[in-house]
Short mmCIF file of C-alpha atoms in Angstrom, two decimals:
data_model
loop_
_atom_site.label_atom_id
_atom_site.label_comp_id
_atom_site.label_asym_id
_atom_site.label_seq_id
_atom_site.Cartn_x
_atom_site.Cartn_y
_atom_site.Cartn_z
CA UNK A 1 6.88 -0.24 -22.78
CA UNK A 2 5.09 2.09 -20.06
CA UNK A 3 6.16 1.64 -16.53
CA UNK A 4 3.06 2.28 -14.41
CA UNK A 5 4.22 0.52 -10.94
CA UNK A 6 6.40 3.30 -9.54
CA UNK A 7 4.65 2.41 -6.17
CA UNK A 8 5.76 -1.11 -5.82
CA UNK A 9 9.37 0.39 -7.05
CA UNK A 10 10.47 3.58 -8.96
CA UNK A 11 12.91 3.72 -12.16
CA UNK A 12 16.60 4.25 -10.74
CA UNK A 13 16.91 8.46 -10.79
CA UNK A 14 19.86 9.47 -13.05
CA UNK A 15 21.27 11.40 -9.77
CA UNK A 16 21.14 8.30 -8.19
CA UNK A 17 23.38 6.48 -10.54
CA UNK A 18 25.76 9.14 -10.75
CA UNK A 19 26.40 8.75 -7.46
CA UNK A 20 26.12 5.27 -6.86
CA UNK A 21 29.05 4.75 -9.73
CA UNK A 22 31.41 7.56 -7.82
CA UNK A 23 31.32 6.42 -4.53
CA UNK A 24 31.96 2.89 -5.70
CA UNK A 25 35.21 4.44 -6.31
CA UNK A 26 35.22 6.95 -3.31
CA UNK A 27 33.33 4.96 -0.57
CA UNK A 28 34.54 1.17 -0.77
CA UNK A 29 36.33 1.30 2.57
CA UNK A 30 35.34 0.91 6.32
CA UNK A 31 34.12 4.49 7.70
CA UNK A 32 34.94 3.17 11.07
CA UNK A 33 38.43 3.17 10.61
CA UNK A 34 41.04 6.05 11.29
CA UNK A 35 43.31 5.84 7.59
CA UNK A 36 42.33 7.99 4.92
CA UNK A 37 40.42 6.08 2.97
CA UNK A 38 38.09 5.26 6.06
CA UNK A 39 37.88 8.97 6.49
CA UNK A 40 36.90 9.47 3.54
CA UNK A 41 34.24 7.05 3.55
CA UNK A 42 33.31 8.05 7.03
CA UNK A 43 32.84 11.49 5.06
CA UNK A 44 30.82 10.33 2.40
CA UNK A 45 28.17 8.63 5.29
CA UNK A 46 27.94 11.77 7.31
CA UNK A 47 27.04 13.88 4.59
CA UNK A 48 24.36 11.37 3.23
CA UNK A 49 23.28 11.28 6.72
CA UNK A 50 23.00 14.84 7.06
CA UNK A 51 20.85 14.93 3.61
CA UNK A 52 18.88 12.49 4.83
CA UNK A 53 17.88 13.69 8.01
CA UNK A 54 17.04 17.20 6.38
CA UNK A 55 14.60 15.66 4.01
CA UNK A 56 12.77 13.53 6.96
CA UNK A 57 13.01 16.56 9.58
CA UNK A 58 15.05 15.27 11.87
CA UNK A 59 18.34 15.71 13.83
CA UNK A 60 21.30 13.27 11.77
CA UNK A 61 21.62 11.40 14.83
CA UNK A 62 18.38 10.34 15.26
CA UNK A 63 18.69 8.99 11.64
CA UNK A 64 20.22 5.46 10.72
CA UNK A 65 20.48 3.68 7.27
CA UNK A 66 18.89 -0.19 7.09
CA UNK A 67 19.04 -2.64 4.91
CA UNK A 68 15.29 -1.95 3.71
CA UNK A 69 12.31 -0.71 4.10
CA UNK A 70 11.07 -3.76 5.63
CA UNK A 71 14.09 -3.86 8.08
CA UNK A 72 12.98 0.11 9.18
CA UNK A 73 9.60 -1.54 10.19
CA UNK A 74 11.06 -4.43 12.16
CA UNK A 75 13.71 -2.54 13.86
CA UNK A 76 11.53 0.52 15.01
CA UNK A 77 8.38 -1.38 16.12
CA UNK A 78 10.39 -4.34 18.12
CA UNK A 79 12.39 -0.96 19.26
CA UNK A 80 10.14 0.88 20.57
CA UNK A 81 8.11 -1.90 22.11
CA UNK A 82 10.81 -3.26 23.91
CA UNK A 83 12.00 0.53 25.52
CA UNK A 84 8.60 0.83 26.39
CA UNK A 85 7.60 -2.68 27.85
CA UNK A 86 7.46 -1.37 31.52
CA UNK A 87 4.41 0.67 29.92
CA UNK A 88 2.39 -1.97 28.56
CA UNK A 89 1.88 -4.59 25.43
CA UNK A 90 -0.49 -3.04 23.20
CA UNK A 91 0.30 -2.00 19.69
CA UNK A 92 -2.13 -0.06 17.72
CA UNK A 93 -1.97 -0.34 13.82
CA UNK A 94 -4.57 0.73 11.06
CA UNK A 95 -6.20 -1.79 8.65
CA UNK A 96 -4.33 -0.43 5.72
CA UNK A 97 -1.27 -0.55 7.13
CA UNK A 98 1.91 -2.01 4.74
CA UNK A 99 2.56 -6.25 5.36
CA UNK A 100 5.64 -5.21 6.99
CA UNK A 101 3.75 -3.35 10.14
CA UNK A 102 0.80 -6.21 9.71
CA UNK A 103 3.75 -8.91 9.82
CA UNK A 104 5.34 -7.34 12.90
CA UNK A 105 2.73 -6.81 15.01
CA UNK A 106 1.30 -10.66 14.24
CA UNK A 107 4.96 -11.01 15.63
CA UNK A 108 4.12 -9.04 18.64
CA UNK A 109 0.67 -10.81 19.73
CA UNK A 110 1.97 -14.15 19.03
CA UNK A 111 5.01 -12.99 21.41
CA UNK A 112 1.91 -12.46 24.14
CA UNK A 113 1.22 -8.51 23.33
CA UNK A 114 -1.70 -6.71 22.63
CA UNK A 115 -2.98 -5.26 19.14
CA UNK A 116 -6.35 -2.92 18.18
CA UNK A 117 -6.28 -2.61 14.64
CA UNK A 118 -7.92 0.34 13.68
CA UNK A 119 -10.85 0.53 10.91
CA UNK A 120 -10.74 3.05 7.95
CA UNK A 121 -13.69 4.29 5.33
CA UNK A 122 -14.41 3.00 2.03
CA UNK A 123 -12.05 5.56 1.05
CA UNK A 124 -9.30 3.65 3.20
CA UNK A 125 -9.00 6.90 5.56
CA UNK A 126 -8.61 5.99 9.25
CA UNK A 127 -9.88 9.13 11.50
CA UNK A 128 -8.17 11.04 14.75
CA UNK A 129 -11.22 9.77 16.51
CA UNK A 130 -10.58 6.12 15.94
CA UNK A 131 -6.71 6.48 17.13
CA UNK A 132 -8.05 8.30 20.60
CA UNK A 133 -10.67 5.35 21.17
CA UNK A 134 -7.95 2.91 20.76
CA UNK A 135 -5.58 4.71 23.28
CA UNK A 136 -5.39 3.16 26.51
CA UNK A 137 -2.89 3.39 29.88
CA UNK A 138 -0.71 0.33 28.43
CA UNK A 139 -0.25 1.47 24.88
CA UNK A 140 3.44 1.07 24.26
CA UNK A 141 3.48 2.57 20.37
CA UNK A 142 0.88 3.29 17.32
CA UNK A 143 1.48 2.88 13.98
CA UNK A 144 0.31 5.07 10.84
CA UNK A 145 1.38 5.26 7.11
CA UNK A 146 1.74 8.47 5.92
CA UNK A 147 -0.13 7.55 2.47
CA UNK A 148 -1.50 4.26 1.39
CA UNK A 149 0.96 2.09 -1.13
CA UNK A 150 -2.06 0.59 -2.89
CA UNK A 151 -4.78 3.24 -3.17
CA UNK A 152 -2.88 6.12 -2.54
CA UNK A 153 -4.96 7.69 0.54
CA UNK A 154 -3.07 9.89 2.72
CA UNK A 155 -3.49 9.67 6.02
CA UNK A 156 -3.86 12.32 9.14
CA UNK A 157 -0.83 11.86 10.29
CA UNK A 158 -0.62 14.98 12.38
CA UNK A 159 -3.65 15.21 14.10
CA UNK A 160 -3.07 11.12 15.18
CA UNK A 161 0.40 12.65 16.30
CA UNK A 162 -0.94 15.41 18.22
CA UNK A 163 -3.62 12.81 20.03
CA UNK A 164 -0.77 10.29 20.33
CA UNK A 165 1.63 12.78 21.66
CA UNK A 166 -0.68 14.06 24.66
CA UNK A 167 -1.16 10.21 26.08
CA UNK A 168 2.59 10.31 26.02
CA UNK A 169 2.37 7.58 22.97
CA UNK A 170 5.19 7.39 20.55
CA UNK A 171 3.50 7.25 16.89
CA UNK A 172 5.75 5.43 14.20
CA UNK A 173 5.05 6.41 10.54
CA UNK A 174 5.46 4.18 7.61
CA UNK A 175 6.45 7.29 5.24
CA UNK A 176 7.51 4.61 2.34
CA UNK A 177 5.45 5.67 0.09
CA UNK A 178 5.21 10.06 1.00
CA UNK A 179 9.08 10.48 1.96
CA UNK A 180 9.71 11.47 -1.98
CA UNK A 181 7.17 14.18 -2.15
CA UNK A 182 7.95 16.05 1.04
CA UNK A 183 8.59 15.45 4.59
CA UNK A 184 5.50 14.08 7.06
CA UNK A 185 4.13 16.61 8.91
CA UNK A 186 3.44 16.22 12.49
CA UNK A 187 5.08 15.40 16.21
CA UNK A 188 5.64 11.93 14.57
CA UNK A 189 8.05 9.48 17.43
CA UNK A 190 9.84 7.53 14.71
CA UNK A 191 9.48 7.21 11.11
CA UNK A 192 10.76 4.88 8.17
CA UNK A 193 11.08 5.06 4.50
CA UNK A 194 12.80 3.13 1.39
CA UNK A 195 15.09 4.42 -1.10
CA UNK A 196 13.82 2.26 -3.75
CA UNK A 197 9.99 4.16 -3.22
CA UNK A 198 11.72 7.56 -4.12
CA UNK A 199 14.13 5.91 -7.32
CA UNK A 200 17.07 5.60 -5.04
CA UNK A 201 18.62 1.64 -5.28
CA UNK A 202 16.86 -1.17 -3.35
CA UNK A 203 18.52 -2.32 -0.52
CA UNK A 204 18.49 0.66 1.46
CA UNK A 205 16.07 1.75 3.88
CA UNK A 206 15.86 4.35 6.64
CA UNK A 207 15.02 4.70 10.55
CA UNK A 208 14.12 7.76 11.87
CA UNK A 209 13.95 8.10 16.10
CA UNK A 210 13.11 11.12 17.98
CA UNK A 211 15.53 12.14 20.79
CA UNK A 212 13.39 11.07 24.11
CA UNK A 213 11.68 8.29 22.43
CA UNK A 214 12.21 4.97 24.69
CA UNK A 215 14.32 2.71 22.31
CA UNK A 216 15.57 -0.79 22.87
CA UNK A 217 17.58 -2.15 19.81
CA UNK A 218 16.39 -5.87 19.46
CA UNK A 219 18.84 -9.02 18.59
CA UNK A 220 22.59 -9.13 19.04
CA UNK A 221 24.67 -5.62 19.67
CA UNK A 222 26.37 -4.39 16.66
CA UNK A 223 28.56 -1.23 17.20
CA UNK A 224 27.61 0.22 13.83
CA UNK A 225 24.50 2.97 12.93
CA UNK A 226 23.86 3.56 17.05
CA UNK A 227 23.61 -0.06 17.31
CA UNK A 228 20.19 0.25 15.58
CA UNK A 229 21.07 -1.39 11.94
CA UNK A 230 23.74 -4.46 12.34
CA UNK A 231 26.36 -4.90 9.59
CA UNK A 232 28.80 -3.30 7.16
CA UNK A 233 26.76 0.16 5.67
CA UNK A 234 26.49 -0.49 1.67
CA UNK A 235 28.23 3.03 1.39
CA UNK A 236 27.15 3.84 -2.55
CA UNK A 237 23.80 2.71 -2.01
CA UNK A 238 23.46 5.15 0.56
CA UNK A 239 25.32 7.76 -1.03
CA UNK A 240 22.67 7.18 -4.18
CA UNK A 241 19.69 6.88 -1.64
CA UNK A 242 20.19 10.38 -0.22
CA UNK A 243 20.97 11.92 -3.47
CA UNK A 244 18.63 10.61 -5.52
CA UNK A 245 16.03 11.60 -2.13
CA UNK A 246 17.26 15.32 -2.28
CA UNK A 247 16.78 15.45 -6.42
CA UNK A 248 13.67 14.17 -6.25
CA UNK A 249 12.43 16.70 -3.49
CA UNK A 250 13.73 19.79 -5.62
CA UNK A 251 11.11 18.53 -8.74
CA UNK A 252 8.40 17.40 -6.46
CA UNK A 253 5.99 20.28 -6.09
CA UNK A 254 6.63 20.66 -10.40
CA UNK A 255 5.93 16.88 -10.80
CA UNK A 256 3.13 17.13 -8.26
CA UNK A 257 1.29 19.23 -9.93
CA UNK A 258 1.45 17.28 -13.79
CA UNK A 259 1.01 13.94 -12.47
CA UNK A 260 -1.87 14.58 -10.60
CA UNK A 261 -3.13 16.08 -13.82
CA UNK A 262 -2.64 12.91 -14.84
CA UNK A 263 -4.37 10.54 -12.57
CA UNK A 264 -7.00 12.76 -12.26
CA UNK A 265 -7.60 11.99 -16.23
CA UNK A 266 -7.53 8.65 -15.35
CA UNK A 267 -10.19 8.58 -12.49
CA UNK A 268 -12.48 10.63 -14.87
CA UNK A 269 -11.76 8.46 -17.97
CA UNK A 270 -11.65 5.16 -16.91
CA UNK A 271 -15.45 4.82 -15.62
CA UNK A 272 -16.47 6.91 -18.96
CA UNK A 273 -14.86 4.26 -21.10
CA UNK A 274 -15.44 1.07 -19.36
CA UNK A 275 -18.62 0.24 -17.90
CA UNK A 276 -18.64 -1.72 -14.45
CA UNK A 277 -15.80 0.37 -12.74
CA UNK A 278 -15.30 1.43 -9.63
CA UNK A 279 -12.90 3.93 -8.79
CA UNK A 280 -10.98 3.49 -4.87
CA UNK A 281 -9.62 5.58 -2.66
CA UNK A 282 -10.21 9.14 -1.88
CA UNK A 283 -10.52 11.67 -4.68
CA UNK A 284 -8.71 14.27 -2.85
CA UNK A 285 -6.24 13.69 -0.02
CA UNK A 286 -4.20 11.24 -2.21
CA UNK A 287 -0.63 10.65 -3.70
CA UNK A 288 0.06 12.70 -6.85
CA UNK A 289 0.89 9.57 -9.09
CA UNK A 290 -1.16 6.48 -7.70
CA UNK A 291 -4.80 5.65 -9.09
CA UNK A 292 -6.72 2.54 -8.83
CA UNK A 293 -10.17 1.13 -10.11
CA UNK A 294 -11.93 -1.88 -9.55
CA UNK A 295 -13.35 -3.91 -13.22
CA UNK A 296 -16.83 -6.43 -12.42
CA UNK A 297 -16.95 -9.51 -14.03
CA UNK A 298 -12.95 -8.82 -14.83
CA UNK A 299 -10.10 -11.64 -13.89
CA UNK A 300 -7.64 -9.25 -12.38
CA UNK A 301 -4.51 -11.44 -13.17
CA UNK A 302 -6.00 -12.34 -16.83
CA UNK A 303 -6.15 -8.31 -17.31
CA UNK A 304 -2.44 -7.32 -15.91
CA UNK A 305 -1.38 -9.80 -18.45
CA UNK A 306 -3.49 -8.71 -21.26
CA UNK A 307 -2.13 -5.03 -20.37
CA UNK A 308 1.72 -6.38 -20.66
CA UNK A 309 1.20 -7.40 -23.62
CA UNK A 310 0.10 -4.02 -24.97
CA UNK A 311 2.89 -2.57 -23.47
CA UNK A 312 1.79 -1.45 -19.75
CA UNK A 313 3.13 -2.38 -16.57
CA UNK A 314 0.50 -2.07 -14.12
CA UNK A 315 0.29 -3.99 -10.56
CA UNK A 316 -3.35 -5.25 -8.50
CA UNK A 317 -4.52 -6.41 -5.38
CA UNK A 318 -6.99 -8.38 -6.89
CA UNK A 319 -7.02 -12.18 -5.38
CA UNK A 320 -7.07 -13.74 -8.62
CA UNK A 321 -2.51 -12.23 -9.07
CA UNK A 322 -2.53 -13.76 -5.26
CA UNK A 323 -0.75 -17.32 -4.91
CA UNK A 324 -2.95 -17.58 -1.45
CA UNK A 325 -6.41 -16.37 -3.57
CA UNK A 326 -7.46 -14.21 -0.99
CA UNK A 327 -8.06 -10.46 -1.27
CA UNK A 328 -5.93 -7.19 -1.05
CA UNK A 329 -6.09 -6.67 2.79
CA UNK A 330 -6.14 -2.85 1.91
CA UNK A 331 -9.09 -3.35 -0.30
CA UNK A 332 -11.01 -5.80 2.25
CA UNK A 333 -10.69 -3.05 4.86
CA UNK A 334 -12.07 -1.00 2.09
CA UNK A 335 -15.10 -2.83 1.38
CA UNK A 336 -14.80 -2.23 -1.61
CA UNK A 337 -14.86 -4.59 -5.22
CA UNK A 338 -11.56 -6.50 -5.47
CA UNK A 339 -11.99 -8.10 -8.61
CA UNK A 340 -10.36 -6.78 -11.70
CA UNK A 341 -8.49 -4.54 -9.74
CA UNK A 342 -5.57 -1.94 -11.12
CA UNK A 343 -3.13 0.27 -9.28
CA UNK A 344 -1.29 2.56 -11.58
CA UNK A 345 1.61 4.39 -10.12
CA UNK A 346 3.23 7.06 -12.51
CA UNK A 347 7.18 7.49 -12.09
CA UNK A 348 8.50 11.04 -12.34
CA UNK A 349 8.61 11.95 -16.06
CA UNK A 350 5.50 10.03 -16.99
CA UNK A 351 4.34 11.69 -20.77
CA UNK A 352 1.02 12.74 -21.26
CA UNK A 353 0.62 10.47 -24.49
CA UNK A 354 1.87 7.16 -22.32
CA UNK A 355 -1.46 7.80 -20.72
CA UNK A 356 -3.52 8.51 -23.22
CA UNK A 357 -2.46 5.32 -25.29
CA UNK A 358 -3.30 3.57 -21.73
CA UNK A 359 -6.58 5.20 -21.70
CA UNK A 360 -7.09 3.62 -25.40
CA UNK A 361 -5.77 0.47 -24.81
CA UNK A 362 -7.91 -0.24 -21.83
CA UNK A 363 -11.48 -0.95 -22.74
CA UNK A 364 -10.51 -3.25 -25.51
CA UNK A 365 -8.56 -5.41 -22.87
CA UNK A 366 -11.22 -5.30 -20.27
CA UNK A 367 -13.54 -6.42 -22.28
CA UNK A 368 -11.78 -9.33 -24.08
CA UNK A 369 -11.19 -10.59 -20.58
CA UNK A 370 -15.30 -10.10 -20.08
CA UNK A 371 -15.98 -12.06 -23.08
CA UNK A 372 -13.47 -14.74 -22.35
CA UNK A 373 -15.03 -15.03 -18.61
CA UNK A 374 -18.83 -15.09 -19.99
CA UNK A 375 -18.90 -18.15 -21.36
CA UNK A 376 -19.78 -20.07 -18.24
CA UNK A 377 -23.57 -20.43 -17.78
CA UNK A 378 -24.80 -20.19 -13.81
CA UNK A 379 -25.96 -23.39 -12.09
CA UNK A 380 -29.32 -21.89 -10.96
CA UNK A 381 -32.14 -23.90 -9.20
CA UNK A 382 -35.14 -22.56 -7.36
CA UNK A 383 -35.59 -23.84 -3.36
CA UNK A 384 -38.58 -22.15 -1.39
CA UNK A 385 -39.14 -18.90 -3.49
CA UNK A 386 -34.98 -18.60 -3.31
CA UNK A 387 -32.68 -18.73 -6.42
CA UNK A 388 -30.11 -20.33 -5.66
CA UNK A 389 -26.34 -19.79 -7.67
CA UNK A 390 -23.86 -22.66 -7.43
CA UNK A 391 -20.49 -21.08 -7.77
CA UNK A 392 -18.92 -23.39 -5.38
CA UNK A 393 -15.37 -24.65 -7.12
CA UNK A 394 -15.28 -21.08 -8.99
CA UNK A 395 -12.36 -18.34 -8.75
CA UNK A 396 -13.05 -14.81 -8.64
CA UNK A 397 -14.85 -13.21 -10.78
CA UNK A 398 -17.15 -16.32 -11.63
CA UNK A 399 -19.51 -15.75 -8.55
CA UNK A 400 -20.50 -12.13 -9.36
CA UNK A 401 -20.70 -12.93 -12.93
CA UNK A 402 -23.42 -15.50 -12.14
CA UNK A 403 -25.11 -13.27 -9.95
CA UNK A 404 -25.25 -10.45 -12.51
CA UNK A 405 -26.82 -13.04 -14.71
CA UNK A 406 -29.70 -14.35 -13.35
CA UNK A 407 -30.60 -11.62 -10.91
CA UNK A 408 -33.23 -10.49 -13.20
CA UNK A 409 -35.11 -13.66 -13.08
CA UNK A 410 -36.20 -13.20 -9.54
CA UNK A 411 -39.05 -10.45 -8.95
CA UNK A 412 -38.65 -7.59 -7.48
CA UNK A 413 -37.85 -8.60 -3.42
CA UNK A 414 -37.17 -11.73 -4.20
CA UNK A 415 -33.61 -13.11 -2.84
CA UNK A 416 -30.58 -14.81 -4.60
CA UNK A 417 -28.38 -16.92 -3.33
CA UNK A 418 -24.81 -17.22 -3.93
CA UNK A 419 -22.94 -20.30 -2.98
CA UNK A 420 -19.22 -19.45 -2.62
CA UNK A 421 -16.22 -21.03 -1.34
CA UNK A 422 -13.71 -18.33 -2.64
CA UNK A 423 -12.93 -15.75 -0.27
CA UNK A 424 -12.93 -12.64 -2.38
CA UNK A 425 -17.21 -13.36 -2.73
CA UNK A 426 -17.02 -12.50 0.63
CA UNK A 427 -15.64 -8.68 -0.44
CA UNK A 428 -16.85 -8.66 -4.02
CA UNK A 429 -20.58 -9.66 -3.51
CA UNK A 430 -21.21 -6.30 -0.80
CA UNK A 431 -19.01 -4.49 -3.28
CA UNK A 432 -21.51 -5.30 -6.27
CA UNK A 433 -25.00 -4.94 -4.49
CA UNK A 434 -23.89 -1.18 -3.54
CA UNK A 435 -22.92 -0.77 -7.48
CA UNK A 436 -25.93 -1.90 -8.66
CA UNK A 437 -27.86 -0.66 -5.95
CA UNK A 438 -29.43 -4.05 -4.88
CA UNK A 439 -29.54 -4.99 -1.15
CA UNK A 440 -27.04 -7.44 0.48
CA UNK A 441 -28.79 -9.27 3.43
CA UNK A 442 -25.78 -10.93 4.56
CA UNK A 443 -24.14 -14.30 4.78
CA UNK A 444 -24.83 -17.93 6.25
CA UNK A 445 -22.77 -21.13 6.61
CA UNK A 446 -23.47 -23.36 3.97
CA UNK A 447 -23.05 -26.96 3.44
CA UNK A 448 -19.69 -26.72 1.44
CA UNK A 449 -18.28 -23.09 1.58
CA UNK A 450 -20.56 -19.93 2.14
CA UNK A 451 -24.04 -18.74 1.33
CA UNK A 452 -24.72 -14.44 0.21
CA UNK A 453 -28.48 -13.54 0.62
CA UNK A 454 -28.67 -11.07 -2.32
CA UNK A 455 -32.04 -9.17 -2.42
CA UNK A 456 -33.20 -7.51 -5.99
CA UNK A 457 -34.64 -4.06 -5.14
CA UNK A 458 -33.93 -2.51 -8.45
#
């Protein structure tokens, strides 16, 4: 079996369960306390602290250990925002951002605050430019990932620092997915990451604040990590975290380098060998291990299972592996095709023939799902020089599959259109036009769900 979802969570590092197994026996008692074995717990933190802080770039005091990743987000926006009320309400986030920021500041406006949430390309790159616009005298805090978790886009981090940093703005960085390949680069404010990103356990995440940076801890006072991260530390967990985070630093350049060797083959391959593929995020500033491409007329939950069962562990973002059928929000910001999506993330140690075999494996699954899907014939009926497509009742991909079939019938100029009520047509029909280079007009409200305009130009 080949593990390709090292983005949603890596393999456990062997450093990490080495030390995770000897300070179980080490680090079981309270650091806070004054006896030996406290001490020598209390030891065991500080130097994981210490490690920790040197891999972020940051002082050890400005560095706490949460309970997750997740946590790190709640704790340093509703932090920051509350040292910085007297300033103003507004949050800025990007598009792309990870649920956790998206959660917390749907939090914050609901609480009566402000949020501008900042566009990115079809690449899912947000620029400086945007962040400046979206400045303004009662900005309390920004937020910026460091590199996207489901197309792998890194973002510019520093420059949106730098801008931040001279309207007196504290920027927090979600460095979840980065914080294993080296430390984020930039006047960053406060920054979080998980250990279970980098192959340290799950469970443990980390909170990064500047010295100078207004912070407010939210909920009730806990004496324990500055008051920032209430409860009892899980002392081997965070012993493993900040090994496993140093180990992984010392082979990342080396690993760098092969596995983007390797998703490169993949972003070359996988449009050579299936047909109907688009290929997300941007070719260059990216992630060394994370690739993902978009299959027409494909069932993106029917695929990930027909890939398990040849051995591949892959995730999506298509709406059809969604229990609320909607859309990737990354890939909506995107505008770009959602159906038949596939992220793969290579772990550290990822072989060269695990890919190749994935490469070969591929095209037969995608299109076993396209045959299965085919069988459906469009409802299709001619009103005032318009075809019109019933796909109302229909899951993703049904509605571009109809499309694709009967757009030939209409002349050149002529107009198809699409009746939808799934919200991924909404995504997937734009996505399609611009692959097969016909024109979308746009959308109308319909009777029962939506009508696309599609006209043929080519």
């Amino acid at each position: 079996m080949s593990y390709f979802d090292a983005a949603s969570s890596a393999p456990l590092h062997p450093v990490a369960r080495h030390a995770l197994l000897a300070s179980l026996d080490e680090g079981w008692a309270d650091p806070a306390r004054l006896y030996r074995e406290g001490r020598r717990a209390r030891m065991l933190l500080d130097a994981a602290r210490e490690a920790a802080a040197e891999a972020v770039g940051c002082r050890a005091d400005e560095l706490v250990f949460t309970s997750s990743g997740t946590r790190a987000v709640h704790t340093g926006i509703a932090g920051a925002l509350a040292g910085r009320h007297r300033i103003g309400r507004h949050l800025i986030v990007s598009a792309v951002e990870h649920s956790s920021v998206l959660h917390a500041a749907d939090t914050h406006e609901a609480g009566g605050g402000s949020v501008t949430q900042v566009e990115v390309d079809r690449q899912g790159r947000v620029t400086p430019a945007s962040y400046a616009a979206a400045l303004r005298p009662g900005t309390a805090l920004a937020c910026l990932q460091s590199a996207n978790h489901e197309v792998g886009t890194e973002q510019p981090v520093a420059e949106v620092a730098a801008l931040c940093r001279e309207s007196g703005v504290p920027l927090l960085v979600d460095a979840a997915q980065s914080l294993g390949w080296g430390p984020v680069e930039g006047d960053w404010s406060l920054l979080t990451g998980s250990a279970h990103k980098w192959g340290g356990p799950s469970g443990v995440g980390l909170l990064a604040v500047r010295k100078g940076v207004r912070f407010a801890p939210q909920g009730p006072a806990d004496e324990r990590e500055s008051g920032r991260a209430a409860g009892f530390e899980n002392l081997p967990a965070i012993v493993a975290a900040a090994a496993s985070l140093r180990a992984v630093r010392a082979e990342a350049a080396q690993e760098a380098l092969r596995l983007r060797e390797l998703t490169e083959r993949i972003r070359v391959r996988v449009p050579e060998l299936v047909p109907d593929v688009e290929v997300v995020g941007d070719p260059e500033r990216r992630l060394p291990g994370i690739v993902t491409f978009s299959c027409l007329y494909v069932d993106g939950e029917t695929l990930l299972h027909e890939l398990d069962r040849a051995g591949f562990s892959v995730s999506s973002g298509s709406s059809c592996t969604s229990s609320t059928l909607t859309p990737s929000h990354v890939l909506k910001a995107m505008g770009v095709l959602s159906e038949g999506n596939v992220r793969v993330s290579l772990p550290t140690g990822t072989g060269a023939e695990d890919v190749e075999r994935f490469l070969e494996v591929l095209p037969g699954a995608v299109a076993g799902v396209r045959d299965k899907l085919g069988a459906p014939a469009p409802a299709a009926t001619v009103q005032q020089d318009v075809l019109v497509v019933d796909a109302l009742g229909k899951r993703c991909p049904i509605p571009v599959i109809e499309l694709a079939k009967v757009i030939g019938d209409v002349p050149v100029g002529g107009l198809v259109r699409v009746l939808s009520d799934d919200e991924a047509a909404r995504l997937d029909i734009p996505a399609w036009c611009e692959m097969r280079e016909q024109e979308y007009v746009g959308e109308e409200p319909a009777e029962r769900g939506t009508a696309y305009l599609v006209r043929r130009v080519a």
